[in-house]
Tab-separated table of C-alpha atoms in Angstrom:
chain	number	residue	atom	x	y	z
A	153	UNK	CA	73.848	171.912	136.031
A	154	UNK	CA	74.126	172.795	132.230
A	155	UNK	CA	77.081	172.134	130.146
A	156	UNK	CA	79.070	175.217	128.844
A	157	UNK	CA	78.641	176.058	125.115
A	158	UNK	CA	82.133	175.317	124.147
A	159	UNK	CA	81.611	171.866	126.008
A	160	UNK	CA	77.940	171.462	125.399
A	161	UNK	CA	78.534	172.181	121.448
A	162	UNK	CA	81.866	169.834	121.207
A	163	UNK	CA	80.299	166.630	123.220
A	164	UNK	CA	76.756	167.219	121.855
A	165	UNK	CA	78.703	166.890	117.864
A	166	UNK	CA	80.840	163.709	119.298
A	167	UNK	CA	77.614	161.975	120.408
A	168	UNK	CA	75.723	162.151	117.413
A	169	UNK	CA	78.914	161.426	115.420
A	170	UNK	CA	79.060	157.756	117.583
A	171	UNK	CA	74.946	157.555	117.473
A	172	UNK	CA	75.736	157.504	113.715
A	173	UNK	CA	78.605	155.208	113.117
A	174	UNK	CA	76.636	152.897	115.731
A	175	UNK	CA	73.505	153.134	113.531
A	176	UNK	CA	75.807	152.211	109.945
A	177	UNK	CA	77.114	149.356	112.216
A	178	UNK	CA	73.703	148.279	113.168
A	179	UNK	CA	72.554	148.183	109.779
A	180	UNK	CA	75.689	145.697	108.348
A	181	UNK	CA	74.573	143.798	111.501
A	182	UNK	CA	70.898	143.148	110.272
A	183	UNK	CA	71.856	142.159	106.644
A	184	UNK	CA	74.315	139.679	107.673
A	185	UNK	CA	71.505	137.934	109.395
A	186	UNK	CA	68.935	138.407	107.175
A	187	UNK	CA	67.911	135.243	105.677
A	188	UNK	CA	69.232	132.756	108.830
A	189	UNK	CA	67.194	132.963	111.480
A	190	UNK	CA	69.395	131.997	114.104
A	191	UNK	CA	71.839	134.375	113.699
A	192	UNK	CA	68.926	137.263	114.126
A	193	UNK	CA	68.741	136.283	117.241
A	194	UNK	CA	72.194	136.393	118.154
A	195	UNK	CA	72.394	139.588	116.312
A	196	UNK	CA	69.237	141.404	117.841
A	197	UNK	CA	71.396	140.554	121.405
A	198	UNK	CA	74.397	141.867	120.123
A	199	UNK	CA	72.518	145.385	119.039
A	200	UNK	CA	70.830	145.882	122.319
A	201	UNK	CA	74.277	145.523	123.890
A	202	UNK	CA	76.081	148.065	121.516
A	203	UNK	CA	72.839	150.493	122.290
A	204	UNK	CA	73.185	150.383	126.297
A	205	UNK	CA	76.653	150.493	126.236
A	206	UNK	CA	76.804	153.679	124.341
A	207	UNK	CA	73.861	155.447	126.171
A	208	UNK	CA	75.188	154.469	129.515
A	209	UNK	CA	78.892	155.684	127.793
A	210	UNK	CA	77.326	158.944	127.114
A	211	UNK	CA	75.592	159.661	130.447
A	212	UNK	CA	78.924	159.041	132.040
A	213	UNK	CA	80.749	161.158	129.914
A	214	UNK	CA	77.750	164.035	130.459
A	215	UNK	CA	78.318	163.715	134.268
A	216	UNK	CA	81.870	163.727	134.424
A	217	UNK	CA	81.517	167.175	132.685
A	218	UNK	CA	78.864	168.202	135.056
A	219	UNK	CA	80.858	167.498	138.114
A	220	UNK	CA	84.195	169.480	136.716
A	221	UNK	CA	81.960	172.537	135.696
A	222	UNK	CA	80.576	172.341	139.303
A	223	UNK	CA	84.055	172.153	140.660
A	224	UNK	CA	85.204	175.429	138.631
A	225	UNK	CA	82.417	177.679	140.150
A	226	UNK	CA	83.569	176.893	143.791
A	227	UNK	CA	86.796	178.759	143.155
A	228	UNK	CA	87.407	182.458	144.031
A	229	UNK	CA	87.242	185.389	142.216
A	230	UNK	CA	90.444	187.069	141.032
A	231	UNK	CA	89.124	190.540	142.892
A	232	UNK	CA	88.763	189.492	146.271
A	233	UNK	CA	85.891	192.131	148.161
A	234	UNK	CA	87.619	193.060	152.009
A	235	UNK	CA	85.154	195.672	153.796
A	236	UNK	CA	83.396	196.793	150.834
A	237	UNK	CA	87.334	197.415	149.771
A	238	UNK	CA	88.030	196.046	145.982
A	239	UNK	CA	91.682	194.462	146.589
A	240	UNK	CA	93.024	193.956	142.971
A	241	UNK	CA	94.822	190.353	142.896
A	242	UNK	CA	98.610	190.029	141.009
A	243	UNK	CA	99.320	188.431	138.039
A	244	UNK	CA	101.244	186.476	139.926
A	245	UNK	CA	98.409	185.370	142.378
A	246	UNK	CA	96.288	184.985	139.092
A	247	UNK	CA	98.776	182.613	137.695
A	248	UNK	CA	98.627	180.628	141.192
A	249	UNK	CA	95.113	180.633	141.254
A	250	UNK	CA	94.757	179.350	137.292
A	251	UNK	CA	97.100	176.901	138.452
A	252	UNK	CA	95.552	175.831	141.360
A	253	UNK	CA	92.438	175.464	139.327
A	254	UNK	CA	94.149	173.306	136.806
A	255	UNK	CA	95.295	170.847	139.513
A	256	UNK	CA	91.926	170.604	140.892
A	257	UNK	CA	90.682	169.769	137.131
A	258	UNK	CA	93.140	166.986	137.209
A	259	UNK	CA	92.731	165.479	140.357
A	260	UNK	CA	88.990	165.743	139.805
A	261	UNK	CA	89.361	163.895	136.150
A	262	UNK	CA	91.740	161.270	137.752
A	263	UNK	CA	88.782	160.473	140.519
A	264	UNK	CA	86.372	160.188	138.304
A	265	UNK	CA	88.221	157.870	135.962
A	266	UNK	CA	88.998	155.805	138.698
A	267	UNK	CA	85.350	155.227	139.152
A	268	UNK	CA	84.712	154.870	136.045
A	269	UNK	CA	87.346	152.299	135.912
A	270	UNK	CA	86.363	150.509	138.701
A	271	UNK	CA	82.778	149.717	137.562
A	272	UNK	CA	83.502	150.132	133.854
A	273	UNK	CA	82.518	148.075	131.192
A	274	UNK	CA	85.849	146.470	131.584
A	275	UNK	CA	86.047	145.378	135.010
A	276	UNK	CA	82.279	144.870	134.878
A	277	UNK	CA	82.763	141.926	132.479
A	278	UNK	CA	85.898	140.478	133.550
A	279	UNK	CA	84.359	139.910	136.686
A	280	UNK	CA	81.204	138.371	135.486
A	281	UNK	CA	83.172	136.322	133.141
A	282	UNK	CA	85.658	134.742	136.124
A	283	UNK	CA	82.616	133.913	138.092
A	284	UNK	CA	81.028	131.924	134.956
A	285	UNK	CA	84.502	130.229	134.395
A	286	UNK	CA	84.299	129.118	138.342
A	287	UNK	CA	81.245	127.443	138.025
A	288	UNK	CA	83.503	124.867	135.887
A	289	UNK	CA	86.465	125.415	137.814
A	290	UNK	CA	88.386	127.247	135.380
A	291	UNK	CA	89.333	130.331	135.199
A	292	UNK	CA	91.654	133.429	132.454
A	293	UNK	CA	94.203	132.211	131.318
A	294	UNK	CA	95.806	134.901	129.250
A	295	UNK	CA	96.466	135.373	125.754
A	296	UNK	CA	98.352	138.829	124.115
A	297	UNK	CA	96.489	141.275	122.275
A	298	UNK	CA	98.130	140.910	118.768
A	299	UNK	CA	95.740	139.886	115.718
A	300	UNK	CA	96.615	136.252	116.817
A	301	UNK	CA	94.044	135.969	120.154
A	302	UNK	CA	91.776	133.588	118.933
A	303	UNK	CA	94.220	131.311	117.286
A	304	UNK	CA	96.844	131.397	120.201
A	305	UNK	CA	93.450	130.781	122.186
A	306	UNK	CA	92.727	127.254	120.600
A	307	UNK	CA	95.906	125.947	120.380
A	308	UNK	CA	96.770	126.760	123.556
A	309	UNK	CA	93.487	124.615	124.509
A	310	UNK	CA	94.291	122.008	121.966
A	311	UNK	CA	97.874	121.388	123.814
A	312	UNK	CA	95.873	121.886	127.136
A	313	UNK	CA	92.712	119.300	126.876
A	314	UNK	CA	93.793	117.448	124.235
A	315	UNK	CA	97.262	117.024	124.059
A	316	UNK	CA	98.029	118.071	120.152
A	317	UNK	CA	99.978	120.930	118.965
A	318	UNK	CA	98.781	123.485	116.346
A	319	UNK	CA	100.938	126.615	116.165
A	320	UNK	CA	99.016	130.067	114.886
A	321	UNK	CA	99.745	129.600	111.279
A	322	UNK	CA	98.982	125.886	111.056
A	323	UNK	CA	95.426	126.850	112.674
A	324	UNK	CA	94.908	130.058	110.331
A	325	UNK	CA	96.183	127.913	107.148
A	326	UNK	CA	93.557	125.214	108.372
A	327	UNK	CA	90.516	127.582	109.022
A	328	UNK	CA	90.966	129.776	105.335
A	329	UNK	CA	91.132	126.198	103.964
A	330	UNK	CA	88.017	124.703	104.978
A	331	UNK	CA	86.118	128.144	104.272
A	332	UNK	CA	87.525	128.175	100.808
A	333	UNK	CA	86.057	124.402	100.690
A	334	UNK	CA	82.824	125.437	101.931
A	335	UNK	CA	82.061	128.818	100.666
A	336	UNK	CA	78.675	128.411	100.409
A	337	UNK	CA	78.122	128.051	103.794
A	338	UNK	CA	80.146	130.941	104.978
A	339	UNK	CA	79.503	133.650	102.155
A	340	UNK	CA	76.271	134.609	103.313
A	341	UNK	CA	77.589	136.017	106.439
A	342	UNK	CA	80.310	138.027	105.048
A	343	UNK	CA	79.438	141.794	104.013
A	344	UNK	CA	81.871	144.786	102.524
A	345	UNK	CA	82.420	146.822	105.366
A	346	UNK	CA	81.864	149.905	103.352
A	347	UNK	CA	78.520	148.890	100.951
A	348	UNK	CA	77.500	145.939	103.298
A	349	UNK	CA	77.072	143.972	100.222
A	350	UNK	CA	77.644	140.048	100.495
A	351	UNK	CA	81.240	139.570	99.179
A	352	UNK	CA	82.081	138.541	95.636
A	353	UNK	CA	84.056	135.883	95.027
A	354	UNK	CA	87.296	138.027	94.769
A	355	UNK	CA	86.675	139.760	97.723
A	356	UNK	CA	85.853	136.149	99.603
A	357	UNK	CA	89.402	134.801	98.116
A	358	UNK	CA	90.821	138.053	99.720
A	359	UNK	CA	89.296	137.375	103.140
A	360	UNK	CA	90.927	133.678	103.102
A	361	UNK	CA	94.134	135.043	102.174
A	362	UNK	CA	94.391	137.566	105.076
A	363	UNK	CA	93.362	135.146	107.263
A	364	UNK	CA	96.354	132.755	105.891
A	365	UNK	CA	98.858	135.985	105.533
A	366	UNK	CA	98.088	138.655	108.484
A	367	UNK	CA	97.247	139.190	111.698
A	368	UNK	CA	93.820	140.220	110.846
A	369	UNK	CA	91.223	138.521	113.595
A	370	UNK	CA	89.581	136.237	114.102
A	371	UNK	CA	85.750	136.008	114.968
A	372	UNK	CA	82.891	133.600	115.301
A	373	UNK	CA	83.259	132.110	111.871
A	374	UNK	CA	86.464	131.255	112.279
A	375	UNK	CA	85.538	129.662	115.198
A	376	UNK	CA	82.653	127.643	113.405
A	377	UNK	CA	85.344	126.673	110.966
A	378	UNK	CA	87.844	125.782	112.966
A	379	UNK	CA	85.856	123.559	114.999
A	380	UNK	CA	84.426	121.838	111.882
A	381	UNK	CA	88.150	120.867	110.215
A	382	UNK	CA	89.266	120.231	113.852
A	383	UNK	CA	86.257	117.979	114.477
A	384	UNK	CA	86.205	119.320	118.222
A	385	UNK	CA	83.564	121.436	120.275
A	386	UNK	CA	84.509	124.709	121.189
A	387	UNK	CA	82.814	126.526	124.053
A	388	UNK	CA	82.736	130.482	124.002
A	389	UNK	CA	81.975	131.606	127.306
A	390	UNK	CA	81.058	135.720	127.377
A	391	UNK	CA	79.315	138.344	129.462
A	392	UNK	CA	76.674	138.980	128.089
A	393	UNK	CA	74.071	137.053	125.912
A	394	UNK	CA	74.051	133.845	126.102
A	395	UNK	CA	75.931	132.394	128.960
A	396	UNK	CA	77.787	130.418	126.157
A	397	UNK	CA	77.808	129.983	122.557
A	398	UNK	CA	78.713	126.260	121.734
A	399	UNK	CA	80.221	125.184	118.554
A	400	UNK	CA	80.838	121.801	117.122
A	401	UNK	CA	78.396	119.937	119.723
A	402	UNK	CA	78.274	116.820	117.145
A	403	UNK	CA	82.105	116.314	117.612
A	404	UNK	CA	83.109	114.003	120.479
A	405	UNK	CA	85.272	114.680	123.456
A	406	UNK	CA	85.742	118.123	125.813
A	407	UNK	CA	85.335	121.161	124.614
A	408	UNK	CA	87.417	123.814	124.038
A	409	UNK	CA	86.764	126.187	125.992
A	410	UNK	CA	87.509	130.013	125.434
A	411	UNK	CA	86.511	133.498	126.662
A	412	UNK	CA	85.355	136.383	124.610
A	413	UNK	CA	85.579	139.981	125.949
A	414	UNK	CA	84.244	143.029	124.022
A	415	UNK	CA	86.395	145.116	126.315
A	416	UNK	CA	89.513	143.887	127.340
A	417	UNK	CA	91.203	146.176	125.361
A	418	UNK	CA	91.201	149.791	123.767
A	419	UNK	CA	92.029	148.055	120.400
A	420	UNK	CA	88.039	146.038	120.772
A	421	UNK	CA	87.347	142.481	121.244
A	422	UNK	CA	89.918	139.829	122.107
A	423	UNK	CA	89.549	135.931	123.495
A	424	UNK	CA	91.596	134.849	126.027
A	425	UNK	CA	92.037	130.888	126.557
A	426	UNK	CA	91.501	128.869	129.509
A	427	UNK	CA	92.814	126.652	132.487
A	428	UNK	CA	92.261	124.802	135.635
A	429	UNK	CA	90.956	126.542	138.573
A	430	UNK	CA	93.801	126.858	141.202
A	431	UNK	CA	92.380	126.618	144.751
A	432	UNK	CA	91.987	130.412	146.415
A	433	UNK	CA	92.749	132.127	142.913
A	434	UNK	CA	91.783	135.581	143.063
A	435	UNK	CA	89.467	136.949	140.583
């Protein structure tokens, strides 16, 4: 079954509005990765995962209009035909019957989001993270949505495996420190978010100070950085991708260990820390 116009037209714009933003974000991808081979990798996984998810996102959202269009055509005309006899409805019956088709709509939309929900994106990789965390006995333990994931992350698996305590700003003041220090290794993977230009030195000074001064996130720098003024491995462990990304491998001792999810949230990406396995946890 075909989309209305009004739909058709108004989904068909959104689509190629997100197949163009994705595109833009692809292409700041492949320059921050352009001379380091290793990170091409990681990005080339990374791109294929942002292109299924929004392909399958779009089917889904195609269907889910398919199925309420479907529903509409099932209800009754307003002139109901009795022995070739043209009974003219009320405006009051018209109003129950608009209303009646408006709860169906809404039922309808919460079913479907219900499935959605239950094998979304979301549930899909929460689950296939807890069953990678169970292979080391371990499983979520969780960490609040607020700028500050990563951060409250480590330190609460530096108080957890290795028995020192880091608050959020002594671990932010620590990680803007060492990049400052070693700019030259972390410049080239920093890009304007508007030109995707590598960073002046300004604009690198900036991004230390926010780190140092907001709640602006985290990501896999500050991880690499972290780990390096730390002098301890830290284990990422994600859905998809690799099964981990390790950091820090030449430190001694246990790893911290960490879980990245793309969509644990509306907001985007968050980490979530870690703990021991408690016998017959549910997932």
């Amino acid at each position: 079954m075909e989309l209305n116009n009004e739909e058709g037209l108004s989904l068909e714009n959104k689509h190629k509005k997100e197949r163009k933003e994705l595109q833009a974000k692809i292409q700041g991808l492949k320059k921050s990765a352009k001379n380091d081979k290793s990170k091409k990798k990681e990005v080339s996984a990374e791109i294929a995962r942002l292109e299924a998810d929004l392909e399958t996102r779009h089917k889904n959202e195609i269907e889910n209009i398919q199925e309420i269009n479907l529903k509409e055509t099932d209800i009754v005309e307003p002139d109901v035909i009795v022995n070739n006899t043209v009974n003219k409805v009320s405006k009051a019956q018209k109003r129950r019957d608009k209303k009646l088709l408006e709860d169906r709509d809404r039922e309808e939309r919460i079913k479907l989001q219900e499935k959605e929900n239950e094998h979304g994106p979301r549930n899909t990789e929460l689950q296939c993270i807890n069953s990678k965390l169970k292979e080391r006995n371990l499983s979520i333990y969780k960490i609040a949505s607020d700028g500050d994931c990563l951060y409250k992350a480590i330190s609460h698996q530096l108080k957890t495996v290795r028995d020192i305590a880091l608050d959020v700003e002594e671990l932010r003041q620590k990680a803007a420190q060492y990049m400052r220090i070693n700019k030259d290794e972390f410049m080239p993977f920093l890009s304007h978010p508007d030109t995707f230009d590598m960073l002046t030195d300004i604009e690198f000074d900036d991004y230390c100070d926010k780190i140092t001064n907001t709640k602006v996130w985290g990501g896999q720098l500050e991880v690499r950085a972290l780990s390096n003024c730390l002098k301890c491995p830290i284990t990422i462990i994600q859905a998809t991708g690799p099964d981990a990304i390790e950091q820090g491998l030449e430190f001694d001792g246990p790893p911290l260990i960490i879980a990245y999810h793309r969509h644990m949230y509306s907001l985007g990406e968050h980490y979530n820390s870690t703990q021991a396995l408690i016998q017959d946890e549910p997932e």
